[in-house]
XYZ file of C-alpha atoms in Angstrom:
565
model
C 43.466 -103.262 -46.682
C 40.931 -103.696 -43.612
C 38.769 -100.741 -43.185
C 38.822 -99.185 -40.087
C 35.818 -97.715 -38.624
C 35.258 -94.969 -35.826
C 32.241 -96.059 -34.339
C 31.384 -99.981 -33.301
C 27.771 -101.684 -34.804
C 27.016 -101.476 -31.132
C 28.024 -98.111 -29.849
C 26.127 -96.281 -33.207
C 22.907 -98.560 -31.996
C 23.136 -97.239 -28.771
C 23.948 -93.787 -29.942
C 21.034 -93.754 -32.021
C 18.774 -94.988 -29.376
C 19.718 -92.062 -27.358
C 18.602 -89.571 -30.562
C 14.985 -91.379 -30.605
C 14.695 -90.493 -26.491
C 13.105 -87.868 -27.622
C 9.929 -89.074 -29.474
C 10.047 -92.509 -28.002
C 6.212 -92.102 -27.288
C 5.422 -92.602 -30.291
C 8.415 -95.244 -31.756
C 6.845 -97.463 -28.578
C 3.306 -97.200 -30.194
C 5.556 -98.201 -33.031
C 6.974 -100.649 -31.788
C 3.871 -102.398 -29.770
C 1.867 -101.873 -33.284
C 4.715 -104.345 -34.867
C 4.728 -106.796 -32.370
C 0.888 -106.630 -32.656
C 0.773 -107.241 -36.098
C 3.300 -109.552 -36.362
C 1.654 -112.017 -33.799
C -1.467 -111.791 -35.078
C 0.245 -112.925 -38.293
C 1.099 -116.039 -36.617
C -2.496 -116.054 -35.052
C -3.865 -115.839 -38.377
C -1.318 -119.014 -39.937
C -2.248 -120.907 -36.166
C -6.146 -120.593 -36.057
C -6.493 -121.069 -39.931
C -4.369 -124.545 -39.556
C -7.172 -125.302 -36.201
C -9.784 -124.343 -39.071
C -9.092 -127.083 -41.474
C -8.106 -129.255 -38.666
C -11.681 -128.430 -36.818
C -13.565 -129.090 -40.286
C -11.581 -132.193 -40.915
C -13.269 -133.749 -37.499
C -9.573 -134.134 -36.376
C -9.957 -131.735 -33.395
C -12.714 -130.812 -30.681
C -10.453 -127.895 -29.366
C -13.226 -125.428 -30.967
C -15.949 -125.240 -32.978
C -14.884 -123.980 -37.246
C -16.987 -120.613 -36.380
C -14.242 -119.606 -33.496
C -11.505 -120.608 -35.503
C -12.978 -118.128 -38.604
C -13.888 -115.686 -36.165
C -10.229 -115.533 -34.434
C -8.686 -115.360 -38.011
C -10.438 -112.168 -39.145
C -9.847 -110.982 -35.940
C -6.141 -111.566 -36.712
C -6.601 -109.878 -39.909
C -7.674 -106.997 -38.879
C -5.268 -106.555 -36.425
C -2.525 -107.189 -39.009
C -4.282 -104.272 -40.879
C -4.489 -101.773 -37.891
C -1.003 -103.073 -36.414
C 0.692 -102.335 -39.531
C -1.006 -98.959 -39.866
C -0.506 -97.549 -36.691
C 3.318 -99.146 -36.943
C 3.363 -97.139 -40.309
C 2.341 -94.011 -38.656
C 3.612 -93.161 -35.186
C 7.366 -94.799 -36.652
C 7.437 -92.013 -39.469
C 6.233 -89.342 -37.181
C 8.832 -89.750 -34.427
C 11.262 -90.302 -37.419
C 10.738 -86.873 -39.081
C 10.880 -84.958 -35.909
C 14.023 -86.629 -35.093
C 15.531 -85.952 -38.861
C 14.498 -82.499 -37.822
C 16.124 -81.835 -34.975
C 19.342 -83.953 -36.037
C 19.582 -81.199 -39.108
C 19.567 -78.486 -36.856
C 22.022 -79.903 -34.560
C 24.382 -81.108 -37.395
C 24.422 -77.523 -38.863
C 25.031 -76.409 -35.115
C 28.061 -78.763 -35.333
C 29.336 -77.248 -38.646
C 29.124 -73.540 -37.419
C 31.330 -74.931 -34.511
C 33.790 -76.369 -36.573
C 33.938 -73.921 -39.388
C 36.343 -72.971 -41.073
C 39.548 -74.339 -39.378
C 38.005 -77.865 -39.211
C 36.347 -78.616 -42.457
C 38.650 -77.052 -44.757
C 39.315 -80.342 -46.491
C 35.996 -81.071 -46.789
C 34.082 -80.106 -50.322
C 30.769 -78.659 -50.052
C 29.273 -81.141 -51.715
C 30.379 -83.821 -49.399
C 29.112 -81.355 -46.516
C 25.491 -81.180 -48.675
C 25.262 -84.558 -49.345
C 25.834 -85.325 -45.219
C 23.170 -82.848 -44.336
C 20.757 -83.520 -46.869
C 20.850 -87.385 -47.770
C 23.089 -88.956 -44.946
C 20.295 -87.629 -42.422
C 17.616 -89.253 -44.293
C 19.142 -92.405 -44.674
C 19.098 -92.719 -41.045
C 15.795 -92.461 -41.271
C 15.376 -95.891 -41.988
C 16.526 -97.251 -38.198
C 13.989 -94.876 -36.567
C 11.069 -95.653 -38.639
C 11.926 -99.115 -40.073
C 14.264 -100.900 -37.515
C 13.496 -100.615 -33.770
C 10.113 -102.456 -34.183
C 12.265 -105.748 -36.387
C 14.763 -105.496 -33.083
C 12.235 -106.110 -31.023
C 9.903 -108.863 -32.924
C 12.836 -110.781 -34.358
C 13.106 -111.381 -30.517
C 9.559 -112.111 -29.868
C 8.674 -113.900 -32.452
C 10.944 -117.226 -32.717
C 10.560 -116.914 -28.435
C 6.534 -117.358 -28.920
C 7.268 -120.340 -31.723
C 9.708 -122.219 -29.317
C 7.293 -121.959 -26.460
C 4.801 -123.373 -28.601
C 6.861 -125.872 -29.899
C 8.111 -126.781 -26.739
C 4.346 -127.702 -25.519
C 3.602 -130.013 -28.627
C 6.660 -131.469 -28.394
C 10.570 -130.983 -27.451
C 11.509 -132.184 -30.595
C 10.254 -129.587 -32.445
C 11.650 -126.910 -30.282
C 15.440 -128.403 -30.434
C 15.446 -128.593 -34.691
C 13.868 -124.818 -34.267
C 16.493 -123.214 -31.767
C 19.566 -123.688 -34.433
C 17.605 -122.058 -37.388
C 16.502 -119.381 -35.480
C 19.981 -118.473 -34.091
C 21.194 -118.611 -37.698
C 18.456 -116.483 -38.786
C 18.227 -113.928 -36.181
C 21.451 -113.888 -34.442
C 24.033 -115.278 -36.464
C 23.811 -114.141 -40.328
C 22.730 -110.345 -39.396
C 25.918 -109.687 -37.101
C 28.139 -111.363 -40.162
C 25.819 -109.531 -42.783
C 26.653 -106.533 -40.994
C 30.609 -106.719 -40.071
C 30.859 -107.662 -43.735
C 28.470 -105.198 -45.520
C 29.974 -102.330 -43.723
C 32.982 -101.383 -46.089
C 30.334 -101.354 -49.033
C 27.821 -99.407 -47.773
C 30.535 -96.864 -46.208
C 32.530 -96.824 -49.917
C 29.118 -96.151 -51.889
C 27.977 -93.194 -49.232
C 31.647 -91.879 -49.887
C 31.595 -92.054 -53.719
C 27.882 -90.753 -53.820
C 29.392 -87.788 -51.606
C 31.763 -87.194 -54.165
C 29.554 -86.820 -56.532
C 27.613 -84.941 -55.209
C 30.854 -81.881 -54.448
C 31.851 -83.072 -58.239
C 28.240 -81.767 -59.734
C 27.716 -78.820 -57.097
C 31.275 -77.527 -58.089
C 30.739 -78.187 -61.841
C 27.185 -76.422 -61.536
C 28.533 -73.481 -59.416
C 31.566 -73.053 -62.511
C 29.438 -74.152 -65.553
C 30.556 -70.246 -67.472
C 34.214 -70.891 -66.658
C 33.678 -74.725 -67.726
C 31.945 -73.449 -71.139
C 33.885 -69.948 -71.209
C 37.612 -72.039 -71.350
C 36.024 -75.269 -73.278
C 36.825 -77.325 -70.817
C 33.053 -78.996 -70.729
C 33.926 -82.459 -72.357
C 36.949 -83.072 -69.813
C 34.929 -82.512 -66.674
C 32.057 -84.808 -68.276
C 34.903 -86.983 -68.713
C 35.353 -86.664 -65.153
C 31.881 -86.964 -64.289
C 31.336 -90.424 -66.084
C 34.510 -91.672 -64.435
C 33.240 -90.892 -60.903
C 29.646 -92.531 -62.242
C 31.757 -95.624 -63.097
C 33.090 -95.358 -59.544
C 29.196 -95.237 -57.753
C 28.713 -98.006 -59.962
C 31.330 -100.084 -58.992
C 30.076 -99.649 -55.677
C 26.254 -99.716 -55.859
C 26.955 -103.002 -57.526
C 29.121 -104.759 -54.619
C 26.623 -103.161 -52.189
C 23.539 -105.234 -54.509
C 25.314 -108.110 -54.898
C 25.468 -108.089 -50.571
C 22.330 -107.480 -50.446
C 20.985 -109.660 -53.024
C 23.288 -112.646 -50.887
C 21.493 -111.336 -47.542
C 18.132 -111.678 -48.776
C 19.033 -115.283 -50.444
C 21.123 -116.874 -48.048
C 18.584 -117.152 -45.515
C 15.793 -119.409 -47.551
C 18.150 -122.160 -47.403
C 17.551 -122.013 -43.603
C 13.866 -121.410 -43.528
C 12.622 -124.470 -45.624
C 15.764 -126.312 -43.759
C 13.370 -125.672 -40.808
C 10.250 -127.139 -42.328
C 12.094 -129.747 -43.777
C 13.352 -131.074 -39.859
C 9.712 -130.253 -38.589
C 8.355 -132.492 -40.775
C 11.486 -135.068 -40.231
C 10.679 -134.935 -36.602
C 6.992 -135.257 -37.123
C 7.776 -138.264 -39.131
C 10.607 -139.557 -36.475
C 7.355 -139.090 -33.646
C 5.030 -141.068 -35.753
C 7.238 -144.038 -36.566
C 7.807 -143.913 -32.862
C 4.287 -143.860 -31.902
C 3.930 -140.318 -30.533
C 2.212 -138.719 -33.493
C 0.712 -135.900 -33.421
C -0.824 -134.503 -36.659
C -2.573 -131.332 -35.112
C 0.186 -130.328 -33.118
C 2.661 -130.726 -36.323
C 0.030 -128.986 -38.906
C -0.164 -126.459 -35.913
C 3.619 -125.589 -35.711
C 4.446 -125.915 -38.958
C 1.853 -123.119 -39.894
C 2.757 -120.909 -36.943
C 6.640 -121.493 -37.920
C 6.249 -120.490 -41.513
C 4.316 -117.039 -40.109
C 7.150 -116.926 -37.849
C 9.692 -117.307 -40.695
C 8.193 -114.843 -42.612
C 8.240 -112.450 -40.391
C 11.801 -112.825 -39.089
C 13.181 -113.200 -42.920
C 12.194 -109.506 -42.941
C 14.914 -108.542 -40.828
C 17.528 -109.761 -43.742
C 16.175 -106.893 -45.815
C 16.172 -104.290 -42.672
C 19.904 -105.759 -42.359
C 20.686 -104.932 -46.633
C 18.830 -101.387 -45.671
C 21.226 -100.541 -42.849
C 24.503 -100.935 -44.373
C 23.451 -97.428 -45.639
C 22.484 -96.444 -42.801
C 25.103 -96.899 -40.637
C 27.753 -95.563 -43.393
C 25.753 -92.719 -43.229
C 25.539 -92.534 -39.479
C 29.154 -92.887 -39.310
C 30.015 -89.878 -41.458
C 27.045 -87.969 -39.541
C 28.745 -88.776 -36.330
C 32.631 -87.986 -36.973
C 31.369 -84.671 -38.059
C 29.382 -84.445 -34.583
C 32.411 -85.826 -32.651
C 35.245 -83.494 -34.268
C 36.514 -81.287 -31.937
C 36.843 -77.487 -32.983
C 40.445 -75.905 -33.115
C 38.628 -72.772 -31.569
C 36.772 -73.128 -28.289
C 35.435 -70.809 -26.033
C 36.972 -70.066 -22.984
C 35.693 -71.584 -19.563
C 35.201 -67.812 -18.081
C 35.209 -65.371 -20.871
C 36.080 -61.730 -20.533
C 34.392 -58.666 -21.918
C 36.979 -56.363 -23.908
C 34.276 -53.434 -24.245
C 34.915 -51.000 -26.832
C 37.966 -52.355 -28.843
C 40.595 -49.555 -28.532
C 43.937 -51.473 -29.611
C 44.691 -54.551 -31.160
C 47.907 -56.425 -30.261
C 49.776 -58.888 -32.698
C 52.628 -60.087 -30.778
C 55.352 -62.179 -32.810
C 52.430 -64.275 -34.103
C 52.873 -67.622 -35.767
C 50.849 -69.605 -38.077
C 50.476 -72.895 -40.345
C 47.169 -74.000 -41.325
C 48.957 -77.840 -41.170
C 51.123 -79.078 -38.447
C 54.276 -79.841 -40.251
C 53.393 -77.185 -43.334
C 55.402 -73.759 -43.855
C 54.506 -71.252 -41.571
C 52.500 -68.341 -43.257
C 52.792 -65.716 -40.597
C 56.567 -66.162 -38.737
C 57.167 -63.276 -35.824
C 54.597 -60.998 -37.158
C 53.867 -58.143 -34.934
C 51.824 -55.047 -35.057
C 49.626 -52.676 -33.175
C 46.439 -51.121 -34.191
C 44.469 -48.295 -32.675
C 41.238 -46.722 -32.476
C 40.745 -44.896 -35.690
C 43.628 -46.285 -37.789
C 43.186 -46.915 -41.118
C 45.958 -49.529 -41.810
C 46.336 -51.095 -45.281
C 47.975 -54.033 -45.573
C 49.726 -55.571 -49.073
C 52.140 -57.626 -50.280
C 52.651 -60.717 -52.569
C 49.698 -63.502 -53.197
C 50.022 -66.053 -50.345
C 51.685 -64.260 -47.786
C 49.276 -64.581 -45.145
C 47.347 -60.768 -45.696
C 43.860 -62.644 -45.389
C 45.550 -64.678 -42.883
C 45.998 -62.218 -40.689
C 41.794 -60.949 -40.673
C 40.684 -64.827 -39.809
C 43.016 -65.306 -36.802
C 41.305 -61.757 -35.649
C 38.117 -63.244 -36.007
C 39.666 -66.086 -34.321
C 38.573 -68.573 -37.173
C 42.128 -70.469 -36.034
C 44.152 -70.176 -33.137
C 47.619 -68.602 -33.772
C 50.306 -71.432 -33.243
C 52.700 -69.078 -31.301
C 52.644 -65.677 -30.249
C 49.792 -64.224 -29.167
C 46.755 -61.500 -30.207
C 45.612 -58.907 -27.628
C 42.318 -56.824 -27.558
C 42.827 -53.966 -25.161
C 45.064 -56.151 -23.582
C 43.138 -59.278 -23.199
C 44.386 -62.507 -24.691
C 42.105 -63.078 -27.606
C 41.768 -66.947 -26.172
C 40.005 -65.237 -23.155
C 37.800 -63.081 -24.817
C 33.831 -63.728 -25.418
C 33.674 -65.204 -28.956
C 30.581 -63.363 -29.216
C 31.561 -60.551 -28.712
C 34.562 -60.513 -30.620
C 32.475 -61.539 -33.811
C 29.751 -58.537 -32.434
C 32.670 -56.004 -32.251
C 34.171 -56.937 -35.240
C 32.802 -57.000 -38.945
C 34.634 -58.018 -42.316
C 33.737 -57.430 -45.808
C 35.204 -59.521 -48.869
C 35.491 -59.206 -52.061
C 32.543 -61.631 -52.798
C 29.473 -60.631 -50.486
C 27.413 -63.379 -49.921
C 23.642 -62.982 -50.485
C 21.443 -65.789 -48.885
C 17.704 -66.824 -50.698
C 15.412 -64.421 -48.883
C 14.378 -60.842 -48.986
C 17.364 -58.007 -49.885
C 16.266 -56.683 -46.864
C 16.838 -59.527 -44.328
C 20.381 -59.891 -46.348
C 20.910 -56.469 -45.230
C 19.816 -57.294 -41.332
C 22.052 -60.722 -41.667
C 24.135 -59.253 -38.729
C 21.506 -57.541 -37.095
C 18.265 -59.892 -37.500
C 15.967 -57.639 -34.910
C 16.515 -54.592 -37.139
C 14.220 -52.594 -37.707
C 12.835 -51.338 -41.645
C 13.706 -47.914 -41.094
C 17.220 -48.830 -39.332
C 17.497 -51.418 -42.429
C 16.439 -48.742 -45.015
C 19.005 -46.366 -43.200
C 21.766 -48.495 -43.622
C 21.093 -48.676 -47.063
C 20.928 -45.286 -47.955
C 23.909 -44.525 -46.374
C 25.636 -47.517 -48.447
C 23.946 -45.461 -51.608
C 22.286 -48.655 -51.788
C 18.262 -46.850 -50.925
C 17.539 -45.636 -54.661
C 18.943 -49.117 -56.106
C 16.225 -50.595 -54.199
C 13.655 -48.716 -54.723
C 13.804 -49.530 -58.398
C 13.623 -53.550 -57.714
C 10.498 -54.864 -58.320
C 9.185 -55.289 -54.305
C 11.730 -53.124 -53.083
C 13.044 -54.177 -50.304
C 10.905 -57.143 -49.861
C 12.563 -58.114 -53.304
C 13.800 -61.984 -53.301
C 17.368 -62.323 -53.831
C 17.206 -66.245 -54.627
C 15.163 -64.540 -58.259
C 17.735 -61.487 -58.513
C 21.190 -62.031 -57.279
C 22.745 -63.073 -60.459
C 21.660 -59.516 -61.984
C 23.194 -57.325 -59.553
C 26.783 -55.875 -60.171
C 29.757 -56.279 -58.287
C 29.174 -52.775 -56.901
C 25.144 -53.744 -55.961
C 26.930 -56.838 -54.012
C 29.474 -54.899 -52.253
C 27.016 -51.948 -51.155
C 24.840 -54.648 -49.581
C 27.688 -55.941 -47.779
C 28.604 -52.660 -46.497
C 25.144 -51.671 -45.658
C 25.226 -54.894 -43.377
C 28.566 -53.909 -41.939
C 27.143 -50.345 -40.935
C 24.031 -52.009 -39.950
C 25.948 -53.881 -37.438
C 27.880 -50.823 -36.420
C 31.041 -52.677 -35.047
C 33.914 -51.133 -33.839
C 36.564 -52.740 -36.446
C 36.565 -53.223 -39.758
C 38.353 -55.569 -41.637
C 37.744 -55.409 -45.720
C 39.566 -58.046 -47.937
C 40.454 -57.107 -51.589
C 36.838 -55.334 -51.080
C 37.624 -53.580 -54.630
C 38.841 -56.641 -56.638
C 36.159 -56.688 -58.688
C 34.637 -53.628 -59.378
C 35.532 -50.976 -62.104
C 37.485 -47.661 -61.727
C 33.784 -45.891 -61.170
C 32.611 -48.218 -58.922
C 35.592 -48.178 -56.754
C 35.548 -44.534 -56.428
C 31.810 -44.439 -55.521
C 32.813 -47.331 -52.542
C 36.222 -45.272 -51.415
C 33.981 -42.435 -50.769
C 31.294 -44.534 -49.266
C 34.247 -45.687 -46.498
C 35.310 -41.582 -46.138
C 32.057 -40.496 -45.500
C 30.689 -43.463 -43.257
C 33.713 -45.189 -41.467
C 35.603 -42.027 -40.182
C 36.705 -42.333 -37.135
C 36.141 -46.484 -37.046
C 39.291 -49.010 -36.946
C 40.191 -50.044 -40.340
C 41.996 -53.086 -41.331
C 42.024 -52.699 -45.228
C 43.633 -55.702 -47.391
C 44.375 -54.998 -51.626
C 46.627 -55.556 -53.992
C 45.294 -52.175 -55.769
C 46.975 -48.795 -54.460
C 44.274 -46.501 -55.294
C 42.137 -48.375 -52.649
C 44.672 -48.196 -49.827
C 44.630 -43.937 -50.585
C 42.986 -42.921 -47.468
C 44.976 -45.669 -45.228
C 46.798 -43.388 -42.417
C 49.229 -46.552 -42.574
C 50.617 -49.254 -44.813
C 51.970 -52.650 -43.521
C 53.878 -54.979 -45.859
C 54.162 -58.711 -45.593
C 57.210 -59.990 -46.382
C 58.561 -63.471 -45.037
C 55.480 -63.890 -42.457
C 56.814 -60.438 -40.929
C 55.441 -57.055 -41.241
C 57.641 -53.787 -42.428
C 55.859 -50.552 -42.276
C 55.731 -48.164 -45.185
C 54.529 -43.911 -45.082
C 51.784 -43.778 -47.535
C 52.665 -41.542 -50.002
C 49.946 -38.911 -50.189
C 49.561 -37.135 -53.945
């Protein structure tokens, strides 16, 4: 089956051109360094062949102390070309990866979580982490061979053209072959390799992460030998590939020999055809055939930037279609201010998370006002969390429509709406840095006593206190000893750090004990009277203080009286 691709060999060049505009200072110093270099090279093969010709007595053109002279000039500027090449490319490079991760994390915080819920984290990690520094490779190791496999056979035919036009006509083919020709088919065919081995590697990359992040339930359930089972089998599979993408490689970097002593073999054919003729021409053909081999060997280093980019533009590929995805949520052109959020509108809302799939939410309708407390239950799957994320407008619904104080939720500020509105689940996430700047997550400018006040009103303050750099304490070193209920307080001393109007809390009890839950029940009495409440769980002891309960049934909603003991 032909692969199709997104992006044309072409338009990713181009695009990735535009990427380097900003450091393309220092990729031209780059650049000129490499041309530099690479000509002297030729120099070096060009005054070493007038060397031996000088000392031979077959030339008066200069005297053998010029000759030596030019070459270790030539030498050194190979050294300093290649240097300075070596230097400015990987500077501009890193400061471009740079950028490019902040921008590709800007692109999944745009797309999240409508449009990359089929994507594994791994895969995600792996495009972040080593997709971006494969690229690498064009900024610091390909826009200088662009330029010189140019420059290079250009300066040889001129030369050759002056000794003779012989030499220049059995030189043209080759270098078309060389330069032009086999790259572009190296490419169009290498493609599907280099894509299929970035893909597997991705794979195995979400296959580990997932296996590492479930390792007790793995060992806990014995189910360790199947998933190494699994792991070896998606080995095989990066193996199967790395080996079709060596194999290309190992036929781009052979193929082209054939060529190259094809070429010295007609130069010395036509130096032999001009001497049987009577228009020899020994220096001239010692000459060319030295400054074509430097020539040779510096354009035959293109076939290994050519094996090195299959890579790279697989990984440019799946870099770009996660650029170029368009969210399912955008911001509207003129956004409005709500204010204060005082009601919130569902009106005969509809939603699938597929076009084509079941709807989860058919007709569902309800009303919510400042300083309701309104629990919401019913069976696994039918569409209770569902309802929070299209409040928080992580989807769009795909009929009806969602009101805050009367404005479409479409229209409203998506910054605000995220400002106004705060959720807790039943798994709080702690990022690697300080338990305090977990608790500021939604409020970075905090301040330590604003912090330290949110936590004590959590009943999170003497907890803390007992850590072992309170609450400079580094969470990356202790989050795997804290309890359910040390999570959860954190989360809620973020939530009243943030002070929102709403809050939404999904199965925020689920896993904490009978103790635990009582301690966070009162917690909510005490700190979120008088706050809009949108309270998800399938326990009734946690929905006790909800002034209203609204079952799901069918996608709709049917209101129950909370019975009070």
């Amino acid at each position: 089956m032909k692969t199709r691709f997104s992006y044309s060999i072409a338009e990713m060049v181009l695009r990735l051109l535009r990427i380097a505009k900003p450091v393309k200072g220092p990729l031209a110093l780059a650049t000129a360094a490499s041309i530099v270099g690479n000509l002297a090279h030729m120099g070096l093969m060009g005054f070493g062949a007038m060397l031996l010709l000088s000392c031979a007595g077959w030339t008066d053109a200069g005297s053998p102390g010029l000759f030596a002279a030019l070459m270790v000039a030539s030498g050194a500027l190979i050294v300093l070309g290649r240097y300075v090449e070596g230097v400015s490319s990987h500077a501009g490079a890193y400061r471009l990866l740079a950028s490019m991760r902040i921008h590709l994390f800007e692109s999944i915080r745009r797309l999240a979580p409508a449009c990359l819920m089929d994507r594994k984290k791994g895969d995600l990690l792996n495009i972040a982490v080593s997709d971006i520094e494969t690229v690498e490779f064009f900024f610091a190791h390909t826009i200088g061979p662009l330029f010189t496999v140019v420059l290079l056979p250009v300066t040889t035919l001129v030369l050759a053209l002056c000794i003779h036009p012989l030499f220049a006509a059995v030189l043209l083919p080759v270098y078309l072959v060389i330069s032009v020709g086999f790259p572009l088919l190296a490419l169009k065919i290498g493609r599907p390799v280099g894509l299929k081995y970035r893909e597997r590697l991705g794979e195995m990359k979400a296959l580990v992460l997932e296996s590492v992040y479930g390792i007790k339930d793995i060992q806990i359930f014995g189910h360790g030998a199947a998933r190494l089972a699994r792991v070896q089998a998606q080995n095989r599979r990066i193996n199967r590939a790395a080996h079709g993408l060596t194999i290309h490689r190992q036929t781009v970097a052979s193929a082209p020999t054939f060529f190259v002593y094809l070429a010295r073999i007609l130069l010395l054919a036509v130096a032999t055809y001009l001497a049987a003729n009577g228009a020899q021409n020994p220096v001239g053909t010692v000459v060319i055939s030295f400054v074509a081999t430097a020539s040779f060997s510096s354009t035959f280093s293109l076939t290994t930037v050519i094996s090195s980019l299959l890579e790279t533009f697989a990984a440019a590929e799946r870099l770009f279609a996660i650029e170029d995805t368009e969210p399912e949520v955008v911001e509207a052109e003129h956004p409005k201010k709500t204010g204060e959020i005082r009601e919130i509108a569902f009106e005969g809302v509809d939603f699938a998370y597929r076009a084509g799939a079941e709807p989860i939410l058919r007709g569902f309708s309800l009303t919510v006002r400042k300083g309701d407390w309104v629990g919401i239950v019913g069976e696994s799957g039918a569409g209770k969390s569902t309802i929070l994320r299209l409040l928080l407008r992580f989807w769009n619904p795909t009929g009806g429509d969602i009101r805050l104080n009367g404005v479409p939720i479409e229209e409203t500020d998506l910054g605000e709406l995220r400002g106004r509105i705060a959720m807790l689940e039943q798994d709080t996430l702690l990022i690697n840095a300080s338990i305090a700047d977990n608790i500021a997550l939604g409020k970075p400018d905090a301040t330590r006593e604003e912090i330290r006040g949110a936590a004590r009103r959590a009943g999170l303050d003497d907890f803390i206190q007992t850590l072992p750099e309170g609450y400079d304490t580094q969470m990356g070193q202790m989050s795997a000893r804290l309890s359910g209920g040390e999570r959860q307080r954190v989360g809620i001393a973020r939530v009243l750090l943030a002070d929102p109007d709403v809050v939404v809390m999904d199965e925020p009890t689920s896993s904490l004990d009978v103790l635990h839950e009582k301690e966070l029940l009162k917690t909510l009495r005490e700190q979120y009277r008088g706050k809009t409440l949108l309270l998800i769980s399938h326990r009734l002891s946690t929905l006790a203080d909800c002034t209203r309960i609204v079952r799901l049934e069918q996608g709709r909603a049917v209101e129950e009286t909370p019975q009070r003991g």
